[in-house]
Amino acid sequence: MVITIFKKFYFYITSSIIAFARNRYILYTMRSHSQNMVDISDVRLRNRIRELAKDSSKVMFSKHARERSLEREITVRDTVRILRTGDFSEPDKKNMRTKEYRFKFEGQAKGRLIAVVGVMHFSEKGNIYVITVEYVIREGAMK
């Protein structure tokens, strides 16, 4: 019984130390990168998204994205064009455990700025899963 309690305590302490170290490293990395600098992995990710979007069959839409596309009159063609030619409007978010990349691309279509939020998993298939599409309204642009 004492050994079991010790093992649980040891596991708790070591996992806490690992989590603390991981968070410190992430904070250090975030501070060390200038906001204007693009990480090389971001460039690779952008190029990979653009490459995959060349084949529109690799772009899949969630039910929510299909509903918002109809509601906002943003076509599949517009969405794919933005994925082919747009750029990050927010830094990508990487989930290291699942190897998924969540991103937000912006581009022009129909004379308006449109954002496409999606998720991509680096796999052999390599598909882009669009979560939603939306119009971008810059602060101060409309009153």
Short mmCIF file of C-alpha atoms in Angstrom, two decimals:
data_model
loop_
_atom_site.label_atom_id
_atom_site.label_comp_id
_atom_site.label_asym_id
_atom_site.label_seq_id
_atom_site.Cartn_x
_atom_site.Cartn_y
_atom_site.Cartn_z
CA MET A 1 0.00 0.00 0.00
CA VAL A 2 2.81 2.42 0.87
CA ILE A 3 4.52 1.58 -2.43
CA THR A 4 1.30 2.25 -4.37
CA ILE A 5 0.89 5.65 -2.71
CA PHE A 6 4.54 6.42 -3.41
CA LYS A 7 4.14 5.44 -7.08
CA LYS A 8 1.07 7.68 -7.43
CA PHE A 9 2.87 10.56 -5.75
CA TYR A 10 5.98 10.02 -7.90
CA PHE A 11 3.85 9.93 -11.08
CA TYR A 12 2.03 13.11 -10.03
CA ILE A 13 5.28 14.97 -9.29
CA THR A 14 7.06 13.86 -12.49
CA SER A 15 4.06 14.66 -14.72
CA SER A 16 3.75 18.07 -13.03
CA ILE A 17 7.43 18.80 -13.65
CA ILE A 18 7.13 17.74 -17.29
CA ALA A 19 4.02 19.90 -17.79
CA PHE A 20 5.73 22.86 -16.12
CA ALA A 21 8.84 22.44 -18.30
CA ARG A 22 6.73 22.12 -21.46
CA ASN A 23 4.78 25.29 -20.63
CA ARG A 24 7.99 27.22 -19.85
CA TYR A 25 9.46 26.10 -23.19
CA ILE A 26 6.31 27.18 -25.07
CA LEU A 27 6.35 30.58 -23.34
CA TYR A 28 10.06 30.97 -24.10
CA THR A 29 9.50 30.05 -27.74
CA MET A 30 6.59 32.45 -28.05
CA ARG A 31 8.62 35.28 -26.54
CA SER A 32 11.73 34.56 -28.59
CA HIS A 33 9.95 34.79 -31.95
CA SER A 34 9.25 38.26 -33.20
CA GLN A 35 5.64 38.83 -34.22
CA ASN A 36 6.78 39.87 -37.71
CA MET A 37 8.91 36.78 -38.29
CA VAL A 38 7.41 33.72 -39.96
CA ASP A 39 8.49 30.37 -38.61
CA ILE A 40 9.77 28.02 -41.31
CA SER A 41 7.14 25.47 -40.28
CA ASP A 42 4.47 28.10 -41.04
CA VAL A 43 5.90 28.50 -44.55
CA ARG A 44 5.87 24.74 -45.05
CA LEU A 45 2.34 24.49 -43.73
CA ARG A 46 1.12 27.30 -45.99
CA ASN A 47 2.75 25.64 -49.01
CA ARG A 48 1.27 22.26 -48.04
CA ILE A 49 -2.23 23.77 -47.74
CA ARG A 50 -1.86 25.48 -51.12
CA GLU A 51 -0.57 22.26 -52.68
CA LEU A 52 -3.46 20.18 -51.31
CA ALA A 53 -6.04 22.80 -52.36
CA LYS A 54 -4.95 22.41 -55.99
CA ASP A 55 -7.00 19.21 -55.94
CA SER A 56 -10.44 20.33 -54.71
CA SER A 57 -11.37 16.73 -53.86
CA LYS A 58 -8.93 16.98 -50.94
CA VAL A 59 -10.93 19.85 -49.42
CA MET A 60 -13.75 18.53 -47.22
CA PHE A 61 -16.41 20.64 -45.51
CA SER A 62 -18.02 20.20 -42.11
CA LYS A 63 -21.79 20.49 -41.85
CA HIS A 64 -21.30 23.85 -40.14
CA ALA A 65 -19.07 25.09 -42.98
CA ARG A 66 -21.65 24.04 -45.61
CA GLU A 67 -24.43 25.82 -43.70
CA ARG A 68 -22.39 29.02 -43.30
CA SER A 69 -21.33 28.92 -46.95
CA LEU A 70 -24.96 28.86 -48.04
CA GLU A 71 -25.97 31.48 -45.50
CA ARG A 72 -23.14 33.84 -46.48
CA GLU A 73 -23.24 33.00 -50.20
CA ILE A 74 -19.61 31.90 -50.27
CA THR A 75 -19.14 29.16 -52.86
CA VAL A 76 -16.90 26.11 -52.67
CA ARG A 77 -14.95 27.65 -55.53
CA ASP A 78 -14.32 30.82 -53.47
CA THR A 79 -13.19 28.76 -50.49
CA VAL A 80 -10.79 26.64 -52.53
CA ARG A 81 -9.42 29.77 -54.26
CA ILE A 82 -8.68 31.31 -50.86
CA LEU A 83 -6.91 28.13 -49.76
CA ARG A 84 -4.84 28.20 -52.97
CA THR A 85 -3.88 31.87 -52.87
CA GLY A 86 -4.60 33.21 -49.36
CA ASP A 87 -2.35 33.53 -46.38
CA PHE A 88 -2.48 33.04 -42.61
CA SER A 89 -4.45 35.66 -40.74
CA GLU A 90 -3.65 33.99 -37.42
CA PRO A 91 -0.72 31.80 -36.49
CA ASP A 92 -1.46 28.13 -36.94
CA LYS A 93 -2.13 26.08 -33.85
CA LYS A 94 -0.35 22.75 -33.73
CA ASN A 95 -1.56 19.82 -31.67
CA MET A 96 1.61 17.80 -31.25
CA ARG A 97 -0.23 14.76 -29.87
CA THR A 98 -2.59 14.35 -32.83
CA LYS A 99 -0.32 16.06 -35.40
CA GLU A 100 -3.18 18.33 -36.44
CA TYR A 101 -2.78 21.89 -37.59
CA ARG A 102 -5.62 24.36 -37.10
CA PHE A 103 -5.33 27.43 -39.31
CA LYS A 104 -7.15 30.52 -40.51
CA PHE A 105 -6.56 31.70 -44.07
CA GLU A 106 -7.76 35.00 -45.50
CA GLY A 107 -8.22 36.06 -49.10
CA GLN A 108 -10.33 38.13 -51.46
CA ALA A 109 -13.44 36.81 -53.16
CA LYS A 110 -16.41 38.70 -54.57
CA GLY A 111 -14.78 41.98 -53.58
CA ARG A 112 -14.75 41.09 -49.88
CA LEU A 113 -12.22 39.72 -47.47
CA ILE A 114 -13.12 36.14 -46.51
CA ALA A 115 -11.59 33.89 -43.86
CA VAL A 116 -11.48 30.11 -44.03
CA VAL A 117 -10.90 28.22 -40.77
CA GLY A 118 -9.71 24.67 -41.21
CA VAL A 119 -7.83 21.72 -39.79
CA MET A 120 -5.25 19.63 -41.55
CA HIS A 121 -3.64 16.38 -40.46
CA PHE A 122 -0.29 15.51 -41.99
CA SER A 123 -1.05 12.05 -43.25
CA GLU A 124 -0.55 10.13 -46.45
CA LYS A 125 -4.02 11.12 -47.65
CA GLY A 126 -3.50 14.74 -46.75
CA ASN A 127 -6.96 16.31 -46.63
CA ILE A 128 -8.04 19.76 -45.53
CA TYR A 129 -11.13 19.84 -43.35
CA VAL A 130 -12.89 23.22 -43.50
CA ILE A 131 -14.60 24.10 -40.22
CA THR A 132 -16.21 27.40 -41.21
CA VAL A 133 -16.07 30.32 -43.64
CA GLU A 134 -16.76 33.91 -42.70
CA TYR A 135 -16.51 37.49 -43.88
CA VAL A 136 -13.75 39.49 -42.23
CA ILE A 137 -14.68 42.88 -40.85
CA ARG A 138 -11.73 44.93 -39.72
CA GLU A 139 -12.15 46.99 -36.57
CA GLY A 140 -13.12 50.54 -37.43
CA ALA A 141 -14.07 49.62 -41.01
CA MET A 142 -17.82 49.78 -40.39
CA LYS A 143 -19.73 52.00 -37.99
#
